[in-house]
Amino acid sequence: MKVKNQEKSRLGTRCTTEQKEALIALLREFHEIFAWSYQDMPGLDTDIVVHKIPLKPECKPVKQALRRMKPEVILKIKEEVEKQLKAGFLSTVTYSDWVANIVPVPKKDGKVRMCVDYRDLNRASPKDNFPLPHIDTLVDNTATNAVFSFMDGFSGYNQIKMAEEDKSKTAFVTHWGTFVYDVMPFGLKNAGATYQRAMVTLFHDMIHHEIEVYVDDMIAKSRTAQDHLTDLRKLFQRLKKYQLRLNPNKCAFGVTSGKLLGFIVSGRGIEIDPAKVQAIRSMPAPKTEKEIRSFLGRINYIARFIAQLTATCEPLFKLLRKDVKIKWTEDCQRAFDKIKEYLLNPPILVPPTPGRPLILYLTVQEASMGCMLGQQDETGKKEQGNLLS
């Protein structure tokens, strides 16, 4: 559905004609909550949030020398700098104690994503301990609803302004001059914490009720289609009030399922994103400690879907013990293959329903133990919850 210009947002295919018309009318009513370009982002009010960069007192400023780049890359960087200057994201600077370099990342359309190497600055800045939500809690609280809308902020971090006194610390050098960010750029150590704090400030009364928020990912969830229109209107009014803009190309409204932080959520429950399953199943047998840790890290993210994970992966865990030589054995290969085979048909997890009795299944082995937490639905059918081992 075109909201404005040529930009499109996806609507749920299972919406009735009446529901679809009501949803389209709502989106058109609040068309100003979408951004079509950098120029459409007024930014959050500085009374609500600004990004600050405190420094450890013992750290000294670092000025990076300009790195060599291919002429065609330099021209693409110039194009992006000009675009951000026009949008009011950047200002020129003559003197700065901190200077970083551009790290150009190629995009599919042939352009470059302009990242800045803020590693020196990040090392000098203390960590902001504002917490990000627990992913399993957020996913559990979203699943089993009937209707969802998945939304993404338009260049989300750039909608937060930099504190005036800290702008000079964001300086970066190009062949066309040195610039500082007037808005919060990507790549700063505490940018995610600042964004999450802003979202909690704006939506604290809606989080865990009508919506869930993980940095610039926002999900509205409802039990019925009519409730969803009401919930979206409340959300859109809040977005409009605080001038927070969404990216229409990355939004889906009124759908019955969708991807959320590596999982698929729907009225049925929680499933592993098939792309993550395929990525694991296509991995070759690891040969180094780094590759073993990479495999186990991927598995750990979906651990609650895998029964007897600790017992199955014991041969791999042994390889990571101190002073143990990496030797891929038949036991390691069997464990590796067993995990891949298990992921051919992983379970659908159903978050617990408050008020219903819980069922706990325990398995105890010589070197490990595991459990499964479940419930029964209204018909007496058992629903699988989390698997732990």
PDB file of C-alpha atoms in Angstrom, residues 183-365:
ATOM      1  CA  VAL A 183      22.703  13.989  15.501  1.00  0.00           C
ATOM      2  CA  MET A 184      23.584  10.699  17.156  1.00  0.00           C
ATOM      3  CA  PRO A 185      25.526   8.605  14.626  1.00  0.00           C
ATOM      4  CA  PHE A 186      25.747   4.847  14.321  1.00  0.00           C
ATOM      5  CA  GLY A 187      28.834   3.246  15.807  1.00  0.00           C
ATOM      6  CA  LEU A 188      28.993   5.005  19.148  1.00  0.00           C
ATOM      7  CA  LYS A 189      29.330   2.748  22.165  1.00  0.00           C
ATOM      8  CA  ASN A 190      26.217   3.855  24.037  1.00  0.00           C
ATOM      9  CA  ALA A 191      23.933   4.803  21.144  1.00  0.00           C
ATOM     10  CA  GLY A 192      21.686   1.769  21.681  1.00  0.00           C
ATOM     11  CA  ALA A 193      21.262   2.574  25.369  1.00  0.00           C
ATOM     12  CA  THR A 194      20.396   6.200  24.603  1.00  0.00           C
ATOM     13  CA  TYR A 195      17.804   5.159  22.019  1.00  0.00           C
ATOM     14  CA  GLN A 196      16.225   2.560  24.313  1.00  0.00           C
ATOM     15  CA  ARG A 197      16.055   5.099  27.152  1.00  0.00           C
ATOM     16  CA  ALA A 198      14.246   7.513  24.831  1.00  0.00           C
ATOM     17  CA  MET A 199      11.754   4.839  23.787  1.00  0.00           C
ATOM     18  CA  VAL A 200      11.036   3.920  27.404  1.00  0.00           C
ATOM     19  CA  THR A 201      10.507   7.610  28.185  1.00  0.00           C
ATOM     20  CA  LEU A 202       8.032   8.036  25.320  1.00  0.00           C
ATOM     21  CA  PHE A 203       6.182   4.717  25.571  1.00  0.00           C
ATOM     22  CA  HIS A 204       6.596   3.532  29.178  1.00  0.00           C
ATOM     23  CA  ASP A 205       2.832   3.196  29.677  1.00  0.00           C
ATOM     24  CA  MET A 206       2.362   1.182  26.446  1.00  0.00           C
ATOM     25  CA  ILE A 207       5.320  -1.214  26.686  1.00  0.00           C
ATOM     26  CA  HIS A 208       4.233  -4.778  27.598  1.00  0.00           C
ATOM     27  CA  HIS A 209       0.642  -3.724  26.907  1.00  0.00           C
ATOM     28  CA  GLU A 210      -0.075  -2.524  23.361  1.00  0.00           C
ATOM     29  CA  ILE A 211       3.525  -2.541  22.131  1.00  0.00           C
ATOM     30  CA  GLU A 212       7.028  -3.912  22.612  1.00  0.00           C
ATOM     31  CA  VAL A 213      10.183  -1.955  21.786  1.00  0.00           C
ATOM     32  CA  TYR A 214      13.731  -3.143  21.190  1.00  0.00           C
ATOM     33  CA  VAL A 215      15.840  -0.098  20.276  1.00  0.00           C
ATOM     34  CA  ASP A 216      14.427   0.994  16.868  1.00  0.00           C
ATOM     35  CA  ASP A 217      12.261  -2.110  16.362  1.00  0.00           C
ATOM     36  CA  MET A 218       8.674  -1.540  17.461  1.00  0.00           C
ATOM     37  CA  ILE A 219       5.861  -4.101  17.537  1.00  0.00           C
ATOM     38  CA  ALA A 220       2.171  -3.473  18.136  1.00  0.00           C
ATOM     39  CA  LYS A 221       0.210  -6.596  19.103  1.00  0.00           C
ATOM     40  CA  SER A 222      -3.501  -7.132  19.740  1.00  0.00           C
ATOM     41  CA  ARG A 223      -6.019  -9.878  20.401  1.00  0.00           C
ATOM     42  CA  THR A 224      -8.456  -8.746  17.698  1.00  0.00           C
ATOM     43  CA  ALA A 225      -8.386  -6.720  14.491  1.00  0.00           C
ATOM     44  CA  GLN A 226     -10.610  -4.037  16.037  1.00  0.00           C
ATOM     45  CA  ASP A 227      -8.363  -3.769  19.085  1.00  0.00           C
ATOM     46  CA  HIS A 228      -5.406  -3.439  16.738  1.00  0.00           C
ATOM     47  CA  LEU A 229      -6.831  -0.350  15.069  1.00  0.00           C
ATOM     48  CA  THR A 230      -7.372   1.203  18.497  1.00  0.00           C
ATOM     49  CA  ASP A 231      -3.851   0.295  19.624  1.00  0.00           C
ATOM     50  CA  LEU A 232      -2.272   1.625  16.425  1.00  0.00           C
ATOM     51  CA  ARG A 233      -4.157   4.908  16.710  1.00  0.00           C
ATOM     52  CA  LYS A 234      -2.838   5.369  20.250  1.00  0.00           C
ATOM     53  CA  LEU A 235       0.695   4.568  19.073  1.00  0.00           C
ATOM     54  CA  PHE A 236       0.472   6.835  16.025  1.00  0.00           C
ATOM     55  CA  GLN A 237      -0.762   9.729  18.153  1.00  0.00           C
ATOM     56  CA  ARG A 238       2.287   9.292  20.388  1.00  0.00           C
ATOM     57  CA  LEU A 239       4.659   9.101  17.402  1.00  0.00           C
ATOM     58  CA  LYS A 240       3.117  12.249  15.927  1.00  0.00           C
ATOM     59  CA  LYS A 241       3.296  14.136  19.232  1.00  0.00           C
ATOM     60  CA  TYR A 242       7.019  13.487  19.681  1.00  0.00           C
ATOM     61  CA  GLN A 243       7.937  13.655  15.969  1.00  0.00           C
ATOM     62  CA  LEU A 244       9.392  10.163  15.828  1.00  0.00           C
ATOM     63  CA  ARG A 245       9.441   8.927  12.227  1.00  0.00           C
ATOM     64  CA  LEU A 246       9.013   5.409  10.810  1.00  0.00           C
ATOM     65  CA  ASN A 247      10.486   3.896   7.656  1.00  0.00           C
ATOM     66  CA  PRO A 248       7.501   2.893   5.476  1.00  0.00           C
ATOM     67  CA  ASN A 249       9.585   0.392   3.496  1.00  0.00           C
ATOM     68  CA  LYS A 250      10.361  -1.552   6.661  1.00  0.00           C
ATOM     69  CA  CYS A 251       6.869  -1.625   8.167  1.00  0.00           C
ATOM     70  CA  ALA A 252       4.172  -4.293   7.998  1.00  0.00           C
ATOM     71  CA  PHE A 253       0.696  -3.621   9.381  1.00  0.00           C
ATOM     72  CA  GLY A 254      -2.143  -5.938  10.357  1.00  0.00           C
ATOM     73  CA  VAL A 255      -0.241  -9.185   9.795  1.00  0.00           C
ATOM     74  CA  THR A 256      -0.819 -12.496  11.583  1.00  0.00           C
ATOM     75  CA  SER A 257       2.866 -13.396  11.948  1.00  0.00           C
ATOM     76  CA  GLY A 258       6.286 -11.876  11.469  1.00  0.00           C
ATOM     77  CA  LYS A 259       9.988 -11.949  12.239  1.00  0.00           C
ATOM     78  CA  LEU A 260      11.077 -10.577  15.579  1.00  0.00           C
ATOM     79  CA  LEU A 261      14.707 -10.617  16.732  1.00  0.00           C
ATOM     80  CA  GLY A 262      15.509 -13.939  15.095  1.00  0.00           C
ATOM     81  CA  PHE A 263      12.179 -15.637  15.784  1.00  0.00           C
ATOM     82  CA  ILE A 264       8.775 -15.951  14.123  1.00  0.00           C
ATOM     83  CA  VAL A 265       5.881 -14.863  16.335  1.00  0.00           C
ATOM     84  CA  SER A 266       2.242 -15.648  15.600  1.00  0.00           C
ATOM     85  CA  GLY A 267      -0.962 -16.743  17.264  1.00  0.00           C
ATOM     86  CA  ARG A 268       0.453 -20.263  17.345  1.00  0.00           C
ATOM     87  CA  GLY A 269       3.459 -19.288  19.438  1.00  0.00           C
ATOM     88  CA  ILE A 270       7.186 -18.847  18.798  1.00  0.00           C
ATOM     89  CA  GLU A 271       9.226 -20.484  16.050  1.00  0.00           C
ATOM     90  CA  ILE A 272      12.866 -20.175  15.042  1.00  0.00           C
ATOM     91  CA  ASP A 273      13.428 -17.998  11.992  1.00  0.00           C
ATOM     92  CA  PRO A 274      14.047 -20.505   9.143  1.00  0.00           C
ATOM     93  CA  ALA A 275      16.948 -18.331   7.943  1.00  0.00           C
ATOM     94  CA  LYS A 276      18.717 -18.911  11.263  1.00  0.00           C
ATOM     95  CA  VAL A 277      18.074 -22.645  11.017  1.00  0.00           C
ATOM     96  CA  GLN A 278      19.474 -22.723   7.489  1.00  0.00           C
ATOM     97  CA  ALA A 279      22.539 -20.732   8.550  1.00  0.00           C
ATOM     98  CA  ILE A 280      23.308 -23.313  11.248  1.00  0.00           C
ATOM     99  CA  ARG A 281      22.561 -26.317   9.054  1.00  0.00           C
ATOM    100  CA  SER A 282      24.855 -25.010   6.313  1.00  0.00           C
ATOM    101  CA  MET A 283      27.824 -24.567   8.661  1.00  0.00           C
ATOM    102  CA  PRO A 284      30.746 -26.946   8.003  1.00  0.00           C
ATOM    103  CA  ALA A 285      32.236 -28.890  10.895  1.00  0.00           C
ATOM    104  CA  PRO A 286      34.307 -26.433  12.963  1.00  0.00           C
ATOM    105  CA  LYS A 287      38.078 -26.887  12.988  1.00  0.00           C
ATOM    106  CA  THR A 288      39.265 -24.174  15.370  1.00  0.00           C
ATOM    107  CA  GLU A 289      38.290 -22.930  18.816  1.00  0.00           C
ATOM    108  CA  LYS A 290      36.872 -19.765  17.253  1.00  0.00           C
ATOM    109  CA  GLU A 291      34.662 -21.799  14.894  1.00  0.00           C
ATOM    110  CA  ILE A 292      33.474 -24.043  17.740  1.00  0.00           C
ATOM    111  CA  ARG A 293      32.543 -21.003  19.814  1.00  0.00           C
ATOM    112  CA  SER A 294      30.760 -19.494  16.813  1.00  0.00           C
ATOM    113  CA  PHE A 295      28.661 -22.639  16.358  1.00  0.00           C
ATOM    114  CA  LEU A 296      27.829 -22.896  20.067  1.00  0.00           C
ATOM    115  CA  GLY A 297      26.998 -19.180  20.149  1.00  0.00           C
ATOM    116  CA  ARG A 298      24.435 -19.608  17.384  1.00  0.00           C
ATOM    117  CA  ILE A 299      22.970 -22.630  19.155  1.00  0.00           C
ATOM    118  CA  ASN A 300      22.836 -20.844  22.497  1.00  0.00           C
ATOM    119  CA  TYR A 301      20.601 -18.134  20.986  1.00  0.00           C
ATOM    120  CA  ILE A 302      17.948 -20.781  20.285  1.00  0.00           C
ATOM    121  CA  ALA A 303      18.800 -23.045  23.241  1.00  0.00           C
ATOM    122  CA  ARG A 304      15.279 -23.098  24.636  1.00  0.00           C
ATOM    123  CA  PHE A 305      14.086 -24.879  21.486  1.00  0.00           C
ATOM    124  CA  ILE A 306      16.560 -27.765  21.789  1.00  0.00           C
ATOM    125  CA  ALA A 307      15.996 -30.669  24.166  1.00  0.00           C
ATOM    126  CA  GLN A 308      19.006 -32.064  26.053  1.00  0.00           C
ATOM    127  CA  LEU A 309      21.301 -29.448  24.555  1.00  0.00           C
ATOM    128  CA  THR A 310      23.973 -29.663  27.265  1.00  0.00           C
ATOM    129  CA  ALA A 311      24.176 -33.452  27.079  1.00  0.00           C
ATOM    130  CA  THR A 312      24.232 -33.453  23.277  1.00  0.00           C
ATOM    131  CA  CYS A 313      26.968 -30.818  23.018  1.00  0.00           C
ATOM    132  CA  GLU A 314      29.157 -32.195  25.812  1.00  0.00           C
ATOM    133  CA  PRO A 315      31.879 -33.387  23.366  1.00  0.00           C
ATOM    134  CA  LEU A 316      32.085 -29.833  21.984  1.00  0.00           C
ATOM    135  CA  PHE A 317      32.185 -28.223  25.413  1.00  0.00           C
ATOM    136  CA  LYS A 318      35.133 -30.454  26.334  1.00  0.00           C
ATOM    137  CA  LEU A 319      37.164 -28.964  23.489  1.00  0.00           C
ATOM    138  CA  LEU A 320      36.898 -25.530  25.091  1.00  0.00           C
ATOM    139  CA  ARG A 321      38.374 -26.550  28.416  1.00  0.00           C
ATOM    140  CA  LYS A 322      41.683 -25.050  29.415  1.00  0.00           C
ATOM    141  CA  ASP A 323      44.793 -26.779  28.033  1.00  0.00           C
ATOM    142  CA  VAL A 324      42.725 -29.140  25.834  1.00  0.00           C
ATOM    143  CA  LYS A 325      44.002 -29.620  22.287  1.00  0.00           C
ATOM    144  CA  ILE A 326      41.382 -29.112  19.572  1.00  0.00           C
ATOM    145  CA  LYS A 327      40.750 -32.511  18.015  1.00  0.00           C
ATOM    146  CA  TRP A 328      37.511 -33.147  16.149  1.00  0.00           C
ATOM    147  CA  THR A 329      36.423 -36.664  17.121  1.00  0.00           C
ATOM    148  CA  GLU A 330      33.607 -38.964  16.037  1.00  0.00           C
ATOM    149  CA  ASP A 331      31.713 -37.961  19.197  1.00  0.00           C
ATOM    150  CA  CYS A 332      32.037 -34.312  18.179  1.00  0.00           C
ATOM    151  CA  GLN A 333      30.755 -35.048  14.691  1.00  0.00           C
ATOM    152  CA  ARG A 334      27.805 -37.054  16.055  1.00  0.00           C
ATOM    153  CA  ALA A 335      26.855 -34.163  18.347  1.00  0.00           C
ATOM    154  CA  PHE A 336      27.227 -31.680  15.494  1.00  0.00           C
ATOM    155  CA  ASP A 337      25.059 -33.795  13.173  1.00  0.00           C
ATOM    156  CA  LYS A 338      22.457 -34.459  15.880  1.00  0.00           C
ATOM    157  CA  ILE A 339      21.886 -30.740  16.425  1.00  0.00           C
ATOM    158  CA  LYS A 340      21.487 -30.181  12.690  1.00  0.00           C
ATOM    159  CA  GLU A 341      19.062 -33.097  12.435  1.00  0.00           C
ATOM    160  CA  TYR A 342      17.045 -31.805  15.387  1.00  0.00           C
ATOM    161  CA  LEU A 343      16.670 -28.448  13.644  1.00  0.00           C
ATOM    162  CA  LEU A 344      14.909 -30.091  10.705  1.00  0.00           C
ATOM    163  CA  ASN A 345      11.741 -29.987  12.800  1.00  0.00           C
ATOM    164  CA  PRO A 346      12.183 -27.696  15.810  1.00  0.00           C
ATOM    165  CA  PRO A 347       9.218 -27.291  18.173  1.00  0.00           C
ATOM    166  CA  ILE A 348       6.804 -24.384  18.380  1.00  0.00           C
ATOM    167  CA  LEU A 349       6.979 -22.863  21.849  1.00  0.00           C
ATOM    168  CA  VAL A 350       3.878 -21.455  23.521  1.00  0.00           C
ATOM    169  CA  PRO A 351       4.402 -18.889  26.301  1.00  0.00           C
ATOM    170  CA  PRO A 352       2.622 -19.739  29.576  1.00  0.00           C
ATOM    171  CA  THR A 353      -0.933 -18.494  30.010  1.00  0.00           C
ATOM    172  CA  PRO A 354      -1.457 -16.858  33.420  1.00  0.00           C
ATOM    173  CA  GLY A 355      -3.916 -18.722  35.643  1.00  0.00           C
ATOM    174  CA  ARG A 356      -3.317 -22.159  34.161  1.00  0.00           C
ATOM    175  CA  PRO A 357      -1.325 -24.838  36.020  1.00  0.00           C
ATOM    176  CA  LEU A 358       2.248 -25.394  34.836  1.00  0.00           C
ATOM    177  CA  ILE A 359       3.671 -28.821  34.057  1.00  0.00           C
ATOM    178  CA  LEU A 360       7.371 -29.441  34.703  1.00  0.00           C
ATOM    179  CA  TYR A 361       9.135 -32.413  33.119  1.00  0.00           C
ATOM    180  CA  LEU A 362      12.602 -33.330  34.433  1.00  0.00           C
ATOM    181  CA  THR A 363      15.338 -35.470  32.885  1.00  0.00           C
ATOM    182  CA  VAL A 364      18.418 -36.326  34.937  1.00  0.00           C
ATOM    183  CA  GLN A 365      21.536 -37.902  33.442  1.00  0.00           C
TER     184      GLN A 365
END
